[in-house]
Coordinates of C-alpha atoms in Angstrom, one line a residue:
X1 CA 14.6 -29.0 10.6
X2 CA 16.0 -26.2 8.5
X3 CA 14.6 -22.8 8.9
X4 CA 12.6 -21.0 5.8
X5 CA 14.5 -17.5 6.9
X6 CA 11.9 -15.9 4.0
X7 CA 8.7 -16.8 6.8
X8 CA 10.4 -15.3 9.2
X9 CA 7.8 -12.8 11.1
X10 CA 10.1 -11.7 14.2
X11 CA 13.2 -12.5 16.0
X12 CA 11.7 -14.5 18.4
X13 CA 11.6 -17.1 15.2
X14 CA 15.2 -17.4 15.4
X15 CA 18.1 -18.6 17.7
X16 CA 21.4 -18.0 18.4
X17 CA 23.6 -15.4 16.4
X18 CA 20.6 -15.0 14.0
X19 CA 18.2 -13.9 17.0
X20 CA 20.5 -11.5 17.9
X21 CA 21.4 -10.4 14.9
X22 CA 17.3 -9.8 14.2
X23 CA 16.6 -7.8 17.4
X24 CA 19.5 -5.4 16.3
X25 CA 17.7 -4.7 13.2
X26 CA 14.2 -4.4 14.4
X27 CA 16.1 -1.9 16.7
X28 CA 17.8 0.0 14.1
X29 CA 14.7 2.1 12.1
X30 CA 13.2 3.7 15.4
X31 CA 16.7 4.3 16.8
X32 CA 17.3 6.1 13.8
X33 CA 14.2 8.2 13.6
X34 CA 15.0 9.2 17.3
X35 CA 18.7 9.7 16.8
X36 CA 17.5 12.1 14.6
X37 CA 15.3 14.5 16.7
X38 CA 17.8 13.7 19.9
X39 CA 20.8 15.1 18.3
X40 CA 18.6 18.0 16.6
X41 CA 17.6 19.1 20.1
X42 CA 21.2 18.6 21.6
X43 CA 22.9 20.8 18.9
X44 CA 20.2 23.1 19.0
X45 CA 21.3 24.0 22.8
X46 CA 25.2 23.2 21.9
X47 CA 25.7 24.7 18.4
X48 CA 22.3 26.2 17.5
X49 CA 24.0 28.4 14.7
X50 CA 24.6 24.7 13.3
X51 CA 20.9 23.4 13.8
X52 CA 20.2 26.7 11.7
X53 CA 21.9 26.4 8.9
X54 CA 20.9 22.5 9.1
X55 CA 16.9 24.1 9.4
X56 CA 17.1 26.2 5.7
X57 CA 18.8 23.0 4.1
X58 CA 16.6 21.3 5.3
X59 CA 13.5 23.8 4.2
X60 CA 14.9 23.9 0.7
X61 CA 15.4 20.1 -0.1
X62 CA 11.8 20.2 1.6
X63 CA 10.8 22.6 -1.0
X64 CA 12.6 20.7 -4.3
X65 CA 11.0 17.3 -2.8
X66 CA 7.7 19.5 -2.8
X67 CA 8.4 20.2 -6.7
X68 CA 9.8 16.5 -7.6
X69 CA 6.6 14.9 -6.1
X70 CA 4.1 17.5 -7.7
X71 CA 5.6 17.0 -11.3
X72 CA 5.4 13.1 -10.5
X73 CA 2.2 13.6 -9.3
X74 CA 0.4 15.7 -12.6
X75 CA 2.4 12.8 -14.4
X76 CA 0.5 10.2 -13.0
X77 CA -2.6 11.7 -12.8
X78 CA -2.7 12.2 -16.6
X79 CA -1.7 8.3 -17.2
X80 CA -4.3 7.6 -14.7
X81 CA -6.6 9.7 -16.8
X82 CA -5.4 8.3 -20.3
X83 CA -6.1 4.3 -18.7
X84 CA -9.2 5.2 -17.4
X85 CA -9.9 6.3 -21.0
X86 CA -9.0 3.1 -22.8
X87 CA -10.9 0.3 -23.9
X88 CA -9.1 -2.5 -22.3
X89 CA -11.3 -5.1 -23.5
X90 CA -10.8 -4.2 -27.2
X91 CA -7.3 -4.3 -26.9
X92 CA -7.4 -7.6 -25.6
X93 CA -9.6 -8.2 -28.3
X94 CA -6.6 -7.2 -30.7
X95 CA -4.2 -9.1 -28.9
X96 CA -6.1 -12.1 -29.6
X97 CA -6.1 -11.2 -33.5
X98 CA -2.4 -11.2 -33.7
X99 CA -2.8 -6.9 -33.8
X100 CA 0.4 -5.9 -32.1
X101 CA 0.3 -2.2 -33.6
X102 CA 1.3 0.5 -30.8
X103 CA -0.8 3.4 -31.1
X104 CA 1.4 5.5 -27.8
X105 CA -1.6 4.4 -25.0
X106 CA -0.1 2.7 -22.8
X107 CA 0.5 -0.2 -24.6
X108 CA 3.6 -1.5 -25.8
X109 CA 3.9 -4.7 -26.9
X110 CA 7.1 -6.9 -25.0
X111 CA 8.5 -9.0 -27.3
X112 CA 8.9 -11.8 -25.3
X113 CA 5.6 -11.4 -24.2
X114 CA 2.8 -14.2 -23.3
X115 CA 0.4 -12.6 -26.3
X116 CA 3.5 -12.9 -28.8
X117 CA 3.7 -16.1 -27.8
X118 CA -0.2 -17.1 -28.2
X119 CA -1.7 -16.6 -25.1
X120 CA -4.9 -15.2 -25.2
X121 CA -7.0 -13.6 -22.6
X122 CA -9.8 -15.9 -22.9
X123 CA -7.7 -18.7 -21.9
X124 CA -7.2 -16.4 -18.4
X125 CA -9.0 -17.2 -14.6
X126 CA -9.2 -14.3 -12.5
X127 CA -9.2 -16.0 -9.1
X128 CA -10.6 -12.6 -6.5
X129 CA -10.0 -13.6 -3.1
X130 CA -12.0 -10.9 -0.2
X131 CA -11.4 -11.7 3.0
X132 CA -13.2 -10.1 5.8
X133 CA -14.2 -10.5 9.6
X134 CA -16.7 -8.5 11.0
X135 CA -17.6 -6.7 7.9
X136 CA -21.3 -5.8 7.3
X137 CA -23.4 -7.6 4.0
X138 CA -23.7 -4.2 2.8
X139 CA -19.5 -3.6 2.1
X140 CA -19.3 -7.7 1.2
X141 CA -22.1 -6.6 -1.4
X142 CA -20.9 -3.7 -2.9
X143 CA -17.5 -5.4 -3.5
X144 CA -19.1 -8.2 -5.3
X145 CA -21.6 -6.8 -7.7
X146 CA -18.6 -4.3 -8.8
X147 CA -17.0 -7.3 -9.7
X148 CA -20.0 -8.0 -11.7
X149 CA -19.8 -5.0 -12.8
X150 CA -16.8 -4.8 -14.5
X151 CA -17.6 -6.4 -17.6
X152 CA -14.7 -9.0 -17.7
X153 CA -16.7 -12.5 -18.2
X154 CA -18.0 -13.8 -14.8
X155 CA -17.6 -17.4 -16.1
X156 CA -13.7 -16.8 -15.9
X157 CA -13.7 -15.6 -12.6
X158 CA -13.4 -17.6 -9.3
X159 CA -14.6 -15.8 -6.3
X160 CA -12.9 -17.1 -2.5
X161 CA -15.4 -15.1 0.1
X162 CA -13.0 -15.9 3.3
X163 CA -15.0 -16.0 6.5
X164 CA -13.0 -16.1 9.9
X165 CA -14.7 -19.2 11.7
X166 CA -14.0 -16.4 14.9
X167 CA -16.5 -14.3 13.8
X168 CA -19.2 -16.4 15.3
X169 CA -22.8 -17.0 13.8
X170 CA -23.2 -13.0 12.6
X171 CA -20.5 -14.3 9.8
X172 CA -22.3 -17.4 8.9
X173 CA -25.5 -15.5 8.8
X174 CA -23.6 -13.1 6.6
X175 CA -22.6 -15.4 4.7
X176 CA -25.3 -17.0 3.7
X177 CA -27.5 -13.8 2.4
X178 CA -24.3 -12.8 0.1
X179 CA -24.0 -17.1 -1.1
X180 CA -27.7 -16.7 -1.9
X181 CA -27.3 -13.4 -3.7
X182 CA -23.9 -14.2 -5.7
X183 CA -23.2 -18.1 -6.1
X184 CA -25.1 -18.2 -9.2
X185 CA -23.2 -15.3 -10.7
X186 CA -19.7 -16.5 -11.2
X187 CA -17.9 -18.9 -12.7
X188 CA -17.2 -20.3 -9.6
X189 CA -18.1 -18.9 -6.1
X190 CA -16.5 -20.2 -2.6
X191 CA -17.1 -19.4 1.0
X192 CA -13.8 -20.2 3.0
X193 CA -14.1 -20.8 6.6
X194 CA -10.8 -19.7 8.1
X195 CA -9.9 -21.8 11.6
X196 CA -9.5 -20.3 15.1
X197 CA -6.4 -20.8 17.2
X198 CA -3.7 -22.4 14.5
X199 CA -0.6 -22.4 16.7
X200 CA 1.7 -19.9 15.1
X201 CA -0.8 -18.0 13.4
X202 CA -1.5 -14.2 13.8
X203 CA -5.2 -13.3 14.0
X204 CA -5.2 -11.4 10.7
X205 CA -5.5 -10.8 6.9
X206 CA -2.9 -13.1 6.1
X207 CA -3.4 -15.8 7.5
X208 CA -7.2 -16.1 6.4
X209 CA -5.9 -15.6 2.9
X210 CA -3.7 -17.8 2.9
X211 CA -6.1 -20.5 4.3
X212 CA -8.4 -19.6 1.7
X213 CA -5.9 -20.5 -1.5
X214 CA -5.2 -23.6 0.0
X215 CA -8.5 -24.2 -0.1
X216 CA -9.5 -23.2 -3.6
X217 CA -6.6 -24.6 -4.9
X218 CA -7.4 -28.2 -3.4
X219 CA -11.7 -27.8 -4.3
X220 CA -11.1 -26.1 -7.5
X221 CA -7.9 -26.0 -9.6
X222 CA -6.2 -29.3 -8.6
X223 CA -9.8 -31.2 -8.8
X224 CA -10.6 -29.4 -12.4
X225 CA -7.2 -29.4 -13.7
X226 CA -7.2 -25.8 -14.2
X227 CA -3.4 -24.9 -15.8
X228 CA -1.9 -22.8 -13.2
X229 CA 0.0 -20.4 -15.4
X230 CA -3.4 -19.3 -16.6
X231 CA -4.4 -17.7 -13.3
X232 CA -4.3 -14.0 -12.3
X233 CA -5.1 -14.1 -8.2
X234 CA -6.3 -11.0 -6.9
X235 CA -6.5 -10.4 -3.1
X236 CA -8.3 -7.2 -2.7
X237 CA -9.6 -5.6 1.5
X238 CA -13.5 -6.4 1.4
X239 CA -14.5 -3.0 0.4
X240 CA -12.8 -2.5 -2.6
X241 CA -14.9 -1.8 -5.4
X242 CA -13.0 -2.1 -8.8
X243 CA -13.6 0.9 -11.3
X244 CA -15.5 -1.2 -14.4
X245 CA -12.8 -2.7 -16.7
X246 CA -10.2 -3.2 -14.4
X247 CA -10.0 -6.8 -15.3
X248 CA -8.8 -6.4 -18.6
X249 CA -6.7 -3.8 -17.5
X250 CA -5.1 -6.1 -15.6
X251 CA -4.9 -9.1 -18.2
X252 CA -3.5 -7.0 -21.0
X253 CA -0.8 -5.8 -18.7
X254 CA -0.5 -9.5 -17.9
X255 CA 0.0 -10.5 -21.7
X256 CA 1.9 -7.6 -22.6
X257 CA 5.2 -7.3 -20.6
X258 CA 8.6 -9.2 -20.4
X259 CA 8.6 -12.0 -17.7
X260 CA 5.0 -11.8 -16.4
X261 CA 5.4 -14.4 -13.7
X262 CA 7.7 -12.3 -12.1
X263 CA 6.0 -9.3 -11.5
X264 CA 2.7 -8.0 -9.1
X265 CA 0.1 -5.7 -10.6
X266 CA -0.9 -2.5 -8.7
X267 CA -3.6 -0.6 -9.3
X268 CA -4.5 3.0 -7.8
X269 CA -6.4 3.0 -4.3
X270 CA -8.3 6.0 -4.2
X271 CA -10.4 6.5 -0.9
X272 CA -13.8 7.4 -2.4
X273 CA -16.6 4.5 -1.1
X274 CA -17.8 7.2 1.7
X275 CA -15.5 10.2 1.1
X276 CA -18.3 12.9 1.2
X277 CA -19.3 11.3 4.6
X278 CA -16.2 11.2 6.7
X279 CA -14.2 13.9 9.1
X280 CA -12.4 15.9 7.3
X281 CA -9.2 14.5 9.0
X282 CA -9.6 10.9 7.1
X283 CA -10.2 12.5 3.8
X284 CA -7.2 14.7 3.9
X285 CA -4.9 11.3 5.5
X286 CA -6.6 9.1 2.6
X287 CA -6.2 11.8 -0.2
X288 CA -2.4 11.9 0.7
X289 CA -2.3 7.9 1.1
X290 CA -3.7 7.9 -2.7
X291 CA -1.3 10.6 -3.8
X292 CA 1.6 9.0 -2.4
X293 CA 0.7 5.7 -4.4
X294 CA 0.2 8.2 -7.9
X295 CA 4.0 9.0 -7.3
X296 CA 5.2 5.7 -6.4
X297 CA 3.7 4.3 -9.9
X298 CA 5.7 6.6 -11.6
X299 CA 9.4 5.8 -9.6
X300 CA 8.6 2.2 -9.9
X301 CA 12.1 1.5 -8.5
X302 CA 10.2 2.1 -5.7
X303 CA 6.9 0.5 -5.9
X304 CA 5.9 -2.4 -3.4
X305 CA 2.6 -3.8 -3.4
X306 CA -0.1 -2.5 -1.2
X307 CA -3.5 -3.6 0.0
X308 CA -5.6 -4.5 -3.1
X309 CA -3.3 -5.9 -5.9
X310 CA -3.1 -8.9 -8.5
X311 CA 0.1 -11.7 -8.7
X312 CA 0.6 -14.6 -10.7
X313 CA -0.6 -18.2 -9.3
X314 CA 2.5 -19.4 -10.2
X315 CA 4.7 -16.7 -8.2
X316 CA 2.2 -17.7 -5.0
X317 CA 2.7 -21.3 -5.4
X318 CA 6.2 -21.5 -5.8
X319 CA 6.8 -19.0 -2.5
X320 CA 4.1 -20.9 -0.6
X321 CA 1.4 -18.6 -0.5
X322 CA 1.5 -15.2 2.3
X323 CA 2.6 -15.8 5.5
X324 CA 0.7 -16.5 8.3
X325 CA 2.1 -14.3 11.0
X326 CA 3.0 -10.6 9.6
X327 CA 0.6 -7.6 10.3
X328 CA 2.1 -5.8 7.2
X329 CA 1.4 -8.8 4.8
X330 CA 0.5 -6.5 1.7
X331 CA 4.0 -5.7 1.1
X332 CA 5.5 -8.5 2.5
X333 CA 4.3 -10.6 -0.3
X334 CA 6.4 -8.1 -2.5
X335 CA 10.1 -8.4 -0.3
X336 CA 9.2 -12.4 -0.2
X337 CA 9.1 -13.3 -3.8
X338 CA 11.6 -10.2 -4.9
X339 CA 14.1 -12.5 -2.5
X340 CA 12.6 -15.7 -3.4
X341 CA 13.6 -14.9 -6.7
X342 CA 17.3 -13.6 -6.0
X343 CA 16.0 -9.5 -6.9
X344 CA 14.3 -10.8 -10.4
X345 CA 11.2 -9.6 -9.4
X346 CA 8.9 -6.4 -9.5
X347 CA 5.8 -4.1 -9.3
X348 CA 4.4 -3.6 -12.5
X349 CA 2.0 0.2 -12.1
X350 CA -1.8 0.1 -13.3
X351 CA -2.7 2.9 -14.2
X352 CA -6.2 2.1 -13.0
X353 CA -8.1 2.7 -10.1
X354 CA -10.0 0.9 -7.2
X355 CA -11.9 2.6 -4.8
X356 CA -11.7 2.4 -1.1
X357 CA -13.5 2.9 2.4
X358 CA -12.0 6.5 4.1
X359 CA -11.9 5.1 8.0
X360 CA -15.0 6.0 9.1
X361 CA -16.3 5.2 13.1
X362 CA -19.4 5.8 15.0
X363 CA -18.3 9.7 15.9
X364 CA -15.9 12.2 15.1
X365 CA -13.7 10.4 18.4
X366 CA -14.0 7.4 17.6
X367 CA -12.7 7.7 13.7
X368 CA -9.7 9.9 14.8
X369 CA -8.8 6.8 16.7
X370 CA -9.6 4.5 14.2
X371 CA -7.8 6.6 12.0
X372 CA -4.6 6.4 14.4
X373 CA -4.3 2.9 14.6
X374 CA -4.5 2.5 11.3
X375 CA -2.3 4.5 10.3
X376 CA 0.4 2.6 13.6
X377 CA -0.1 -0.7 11.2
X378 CA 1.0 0.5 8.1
X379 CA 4.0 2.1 9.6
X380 CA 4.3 -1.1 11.3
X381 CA 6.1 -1.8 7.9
X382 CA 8.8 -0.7 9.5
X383 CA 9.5 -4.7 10.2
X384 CA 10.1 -5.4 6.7
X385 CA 13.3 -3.6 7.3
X386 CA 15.2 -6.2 9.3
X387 CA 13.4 -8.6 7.1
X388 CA 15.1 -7.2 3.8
X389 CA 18.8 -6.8 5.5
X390 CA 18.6 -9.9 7.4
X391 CA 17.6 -12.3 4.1
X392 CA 20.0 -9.9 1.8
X393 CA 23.0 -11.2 4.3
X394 CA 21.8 -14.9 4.4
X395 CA 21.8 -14.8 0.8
X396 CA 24.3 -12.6 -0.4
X397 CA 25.6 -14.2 -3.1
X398 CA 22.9 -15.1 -5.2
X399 CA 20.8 -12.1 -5.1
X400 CA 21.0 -9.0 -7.0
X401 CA 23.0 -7.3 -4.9
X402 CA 22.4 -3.9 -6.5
X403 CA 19.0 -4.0 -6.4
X404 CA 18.6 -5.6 -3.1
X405 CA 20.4 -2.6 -1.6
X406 CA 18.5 0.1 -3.8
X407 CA 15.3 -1.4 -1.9
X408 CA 16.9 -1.3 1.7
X409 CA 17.9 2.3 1.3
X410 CA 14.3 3.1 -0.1
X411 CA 13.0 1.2 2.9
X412 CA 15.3 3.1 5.8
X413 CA 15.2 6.6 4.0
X414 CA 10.9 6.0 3.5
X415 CA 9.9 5.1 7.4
X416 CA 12.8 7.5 8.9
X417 CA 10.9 10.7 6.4
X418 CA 7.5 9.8 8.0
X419 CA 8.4 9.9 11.2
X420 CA 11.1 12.8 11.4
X421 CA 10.3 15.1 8.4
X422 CA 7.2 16.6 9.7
X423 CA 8.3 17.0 12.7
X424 CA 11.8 18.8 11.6
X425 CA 10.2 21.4 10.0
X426 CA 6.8 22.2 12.3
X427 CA 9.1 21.9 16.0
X428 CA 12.7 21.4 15.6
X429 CA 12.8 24.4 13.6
X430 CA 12.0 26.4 16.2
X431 CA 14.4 24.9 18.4
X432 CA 17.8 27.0 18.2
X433 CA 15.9 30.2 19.3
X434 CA 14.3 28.3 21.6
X435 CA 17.1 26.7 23.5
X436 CA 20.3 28.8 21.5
X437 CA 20.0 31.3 24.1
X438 CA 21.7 34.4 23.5
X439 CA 24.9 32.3 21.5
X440 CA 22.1 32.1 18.9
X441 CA 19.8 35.1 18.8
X442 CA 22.5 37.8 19.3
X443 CA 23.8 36.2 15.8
X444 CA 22.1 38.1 12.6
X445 CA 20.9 34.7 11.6
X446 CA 18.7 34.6 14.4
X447 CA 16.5 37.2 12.8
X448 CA 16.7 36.0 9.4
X449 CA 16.1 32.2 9.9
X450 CA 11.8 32.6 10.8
X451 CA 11.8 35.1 7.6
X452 CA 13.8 32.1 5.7
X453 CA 11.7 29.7 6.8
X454 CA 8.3 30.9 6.2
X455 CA 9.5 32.2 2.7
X456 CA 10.5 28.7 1.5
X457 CA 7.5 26.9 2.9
X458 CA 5.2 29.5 1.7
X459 CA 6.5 28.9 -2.0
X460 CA 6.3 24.9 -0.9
X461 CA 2.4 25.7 -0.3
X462 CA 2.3 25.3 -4.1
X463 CA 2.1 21.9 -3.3
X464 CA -0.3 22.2 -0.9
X465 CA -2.7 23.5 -3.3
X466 CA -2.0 21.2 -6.3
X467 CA -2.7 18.5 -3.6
X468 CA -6.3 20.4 -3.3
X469 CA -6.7 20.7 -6.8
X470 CA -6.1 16.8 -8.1
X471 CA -8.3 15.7 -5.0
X472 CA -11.3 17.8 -6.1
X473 CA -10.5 16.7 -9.6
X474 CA -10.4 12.6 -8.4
X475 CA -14.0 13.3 -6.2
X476 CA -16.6 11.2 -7.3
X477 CA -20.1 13.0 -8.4
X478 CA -21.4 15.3 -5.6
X479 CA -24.2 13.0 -3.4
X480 CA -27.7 15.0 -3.9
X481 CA -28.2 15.5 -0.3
X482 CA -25.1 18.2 -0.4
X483 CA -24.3 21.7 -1.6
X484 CA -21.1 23.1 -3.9
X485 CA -20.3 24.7 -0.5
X486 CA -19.4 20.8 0.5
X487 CA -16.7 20.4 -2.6
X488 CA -15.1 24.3 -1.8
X489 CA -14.9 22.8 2.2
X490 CA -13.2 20.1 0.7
X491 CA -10.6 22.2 -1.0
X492 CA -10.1 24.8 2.2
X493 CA -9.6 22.0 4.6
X494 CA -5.9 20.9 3.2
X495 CA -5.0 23.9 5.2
X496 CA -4.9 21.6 7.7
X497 CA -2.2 19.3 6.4
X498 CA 0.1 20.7 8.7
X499 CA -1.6 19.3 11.5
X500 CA -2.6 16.0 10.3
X501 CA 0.8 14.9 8.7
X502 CA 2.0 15.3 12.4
X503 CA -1.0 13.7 14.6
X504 CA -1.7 11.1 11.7
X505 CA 1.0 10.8 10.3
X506 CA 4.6 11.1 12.7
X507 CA 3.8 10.2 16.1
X508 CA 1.8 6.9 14.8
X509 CA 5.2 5.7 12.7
X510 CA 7.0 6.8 16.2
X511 CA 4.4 4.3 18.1
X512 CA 5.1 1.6 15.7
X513 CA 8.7 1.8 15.5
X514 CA 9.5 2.0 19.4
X515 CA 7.1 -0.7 19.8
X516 CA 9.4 -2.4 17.5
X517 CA 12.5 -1.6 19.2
X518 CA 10.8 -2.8 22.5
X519 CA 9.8 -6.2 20.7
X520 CA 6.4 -5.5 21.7
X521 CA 5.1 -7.2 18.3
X522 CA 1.6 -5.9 16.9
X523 CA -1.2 -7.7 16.3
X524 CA -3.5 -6.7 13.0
X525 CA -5.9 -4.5 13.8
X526 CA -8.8 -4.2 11.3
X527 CA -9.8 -1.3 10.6
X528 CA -13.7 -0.3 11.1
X529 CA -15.9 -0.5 8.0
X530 CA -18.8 2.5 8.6
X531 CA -21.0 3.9 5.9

């Protein structure tokens, strides 16, 4: 039986040459990362006047990165603004009419697009899928009636609630106060019961996703003949709640572009379900996660789908649906179709917003755990790495070959930063007065380099404080129970960025990528839902 190399989870899928080939590049990222800080620390000792001079480079492309990302960063928080600020639904409204006029919002009209070609938004399904586990009624609800919420027609959407049959009878109890609640509310509304113990399966997201298409698309659009190029399919994490009009958002983006069925849709995640609630630690690691995703929708060379996000039916069909065995499936579903389609394929940004849980536990110890191992699985990423070299090689001469390799280097250059850039500046920095002996700090740079250092990272702090500035701007309205001294805590406790970016941040994408140079393959851990 030939092997779909684009399911491929791990090496221990493969034999032969290929396995081998595999475990090198699962290898390769945290090799890398700790290549890096090794030969840091060696020269340091060895040539420390080296390591120095390495340390102010270093500080300075630290300190034009700062700049790049904050400019990128106002940018996107302005489009971000200006889509939050259209009327989505009366431009689809005007699409309908024939009424391509551009009026600079966002907007252009492709000319091979779907609404040039007489597609209108009423002929659209938006098929939501939410899966969950162990989830509470109250997040299941809150996601729901902000789907009700949104204003898009409820008749054109089909909800997929997918249960995990390993939940137990709390799940089925669950799900039968939310059935009761919502089944009447949509244009079609279907509990998935995902199996225990499929052989091959990884007890995840994923998987239960996946079941859960199968399902709708047997029960729904192959019994009622629904046209498949006429559904949107949006997997969103069971407590996000979509910001009201982010339907049409989406389905004028949708009708809009060149080539629609070869693109995903990304909105903005911005961490604000129970942001005045949570240690200060997960709002500053959730504000950053949000910040990061501002940028990447601006360098959209760069942009990969993550957690909540929209695709074409089509583009899930013809790849056969997620895969059943990856922890980091969100982005997988991205590397998977841009190879399935030889590189023609891409991220289109939303500039719209969804909101999010911060990670939230029982106590203060308990979320800064939480907040660890959540943070290990999304740097568990790291495996799409020898996923995208390894299919690049098998299929090296159809793909894009340009683009292909663009992504790789994005990929390597992204997980080796958050795991060695922090850590560069805060320790290894310190390192050739620390272990130079007197080779180093009888030298005149031995005096000058803290003095360099602290210069350039104090101007970097400009960053620091724009950070501060968008994230009090993005907070949602102030809960009644709290104070104005609450928001300026908010502000003053980016100070601690520093500290976080290291403990949440570089030894967590450490953990994951030695455990994936040891093959000790990750499960998905879900991460706990507390308001």
């Amino acid at each position: 039986m030939a092997i779909n190399y684009l399911k491929i989870g791990k090496a221990t899928e493969l034999e032969g040459r290929d396995r081998k080939f595999y475990r090198f590049l699962e290898f390769f990222p945290g090799f890398f990362s700790i290549f890096t800080l090794f030969i840091l620390l060696l020269l340091s000792y060895l040539k420390p006047v080296w390591v120095a001079y390495f340390i102010i480079a270093f500080d300075v492309y630290w300190l034009l990165l700062v700049i790049y990302m904050a400019i990128f960063l106002i940018s996107s928080y302005r489009k971000l603004n200006k889509g939050l600020a259209v009327n989505w639904q009366e431009k689809c409204e005007r699409l309908r009419k024939n009424d391509f006029r551009f009026d600079g919002r966002l907007d252009k009209i492709s000319d091979k697009s779907l609404a040039r070609q007489g597609v209108f938004w009423t002929d659209l399904w938006q098929l939501i899928i939410l899966p969950t586990y162990s989830e509470g009624v109250e997040i299941i609800r809150g996601s729901l009636q902000a789907l009700v919420d949104d204003g898009y027609p409820t008749e054109k959407m089909i909800i997929a609630l997918a249960m995990e049959e390993r939940a137990g009878q709390e799940a089925k109890e669950r799900a039968a106060i939310i059935e009761k609640e919502f089944a009447g509310r949509f244009g079609r509304f279907i509990i998935t019961w995902h199996p225990d113990g499929i052989e091959g399966e990884l007890k995840g997201k994923g998987a239960n996703q996946a079941w859960a298409i199968q399902v709708v698309r047997e029960k729904i659009i192959e019994a009622e003949n629904l046209a498949p190029e006429h559904i949107l399919v949006s997997v969103f994490d069971i407590d996000t709640v979509v910001h009201p009009g982010y339907f049409f958002a989406l389905t004028y983006k949708f009708l809009s572009v060149d080539n629609p069925y070869r693109a995903s849709y990304q909105p903005i995640p911005v961490y604000h379900n129970n942001i005045w609630e949570t240690p200060f630690f997960s709002r500053i690691t959730a504000s950053s996660n949000t910040f990061w995703q501002m940028i990447m929708q601006i360098r959209q060379e760069s942009l990969v789908t993550y957690s909540s996000h929209s695709m074409t039916y089509i583009a899930l069909r013809e790849i056969g649906y997620w895969s059943t065995h990856m922890v980091s499936e969100d982005s997988r579903i991205f590397w998977h179709c841009l190879l399935h389609y030889d590189g023609e394929y891409r991220v289109e940004p939303l500039y719209y917003k969804v909101s999010m849980d911060v990670t939230h536990d029982q106590n203060f110890k308990e979320t800064a755990k939480s907040l660890y191992k959540q943070q290990r699985r999304w740097a568990w990423g790291s495996e799409n790495i020898p996923y995208l070299i390894f299919n690049t090689a098998k299929r090296w001469k159809t793909v894009d070959r340009g683009k292909l390799i663009s992504h790789i280097f994005i990929q390597i250059y992204g997980f080796w930063s958050w795991a060695t850039n922090a850590l560069i500046i805060a320790v290894i920095g310190w390192m050739p007065m620390l272990l130079g002996g007197n080779r180093f700090n009888s030298t005149v740079l031995s005096g000058n380099l803290p003095a360099i250092t602290q210069n350039l990272m104090s101007v970097a702090m400009v960053g620091l404080i724009l950070s501060a500035v968008v994230s009090s701007l993005l907070l949602p309205k102030r809960p009644k129970q709290y104070t104005i001294w609450k928001n300026i805590r908010m502000i003053l406790e980016w100070l601690f960025v520093p500290v976080t970016i290291i403990i949440f941040g570089s030894i967590p994408c450490f953990d994951a990528q030695i455990r994936l140079m040891r093959a000790k393959y990750m499960g998905f851990w879900v991460t706990p839902k507390s308001r």
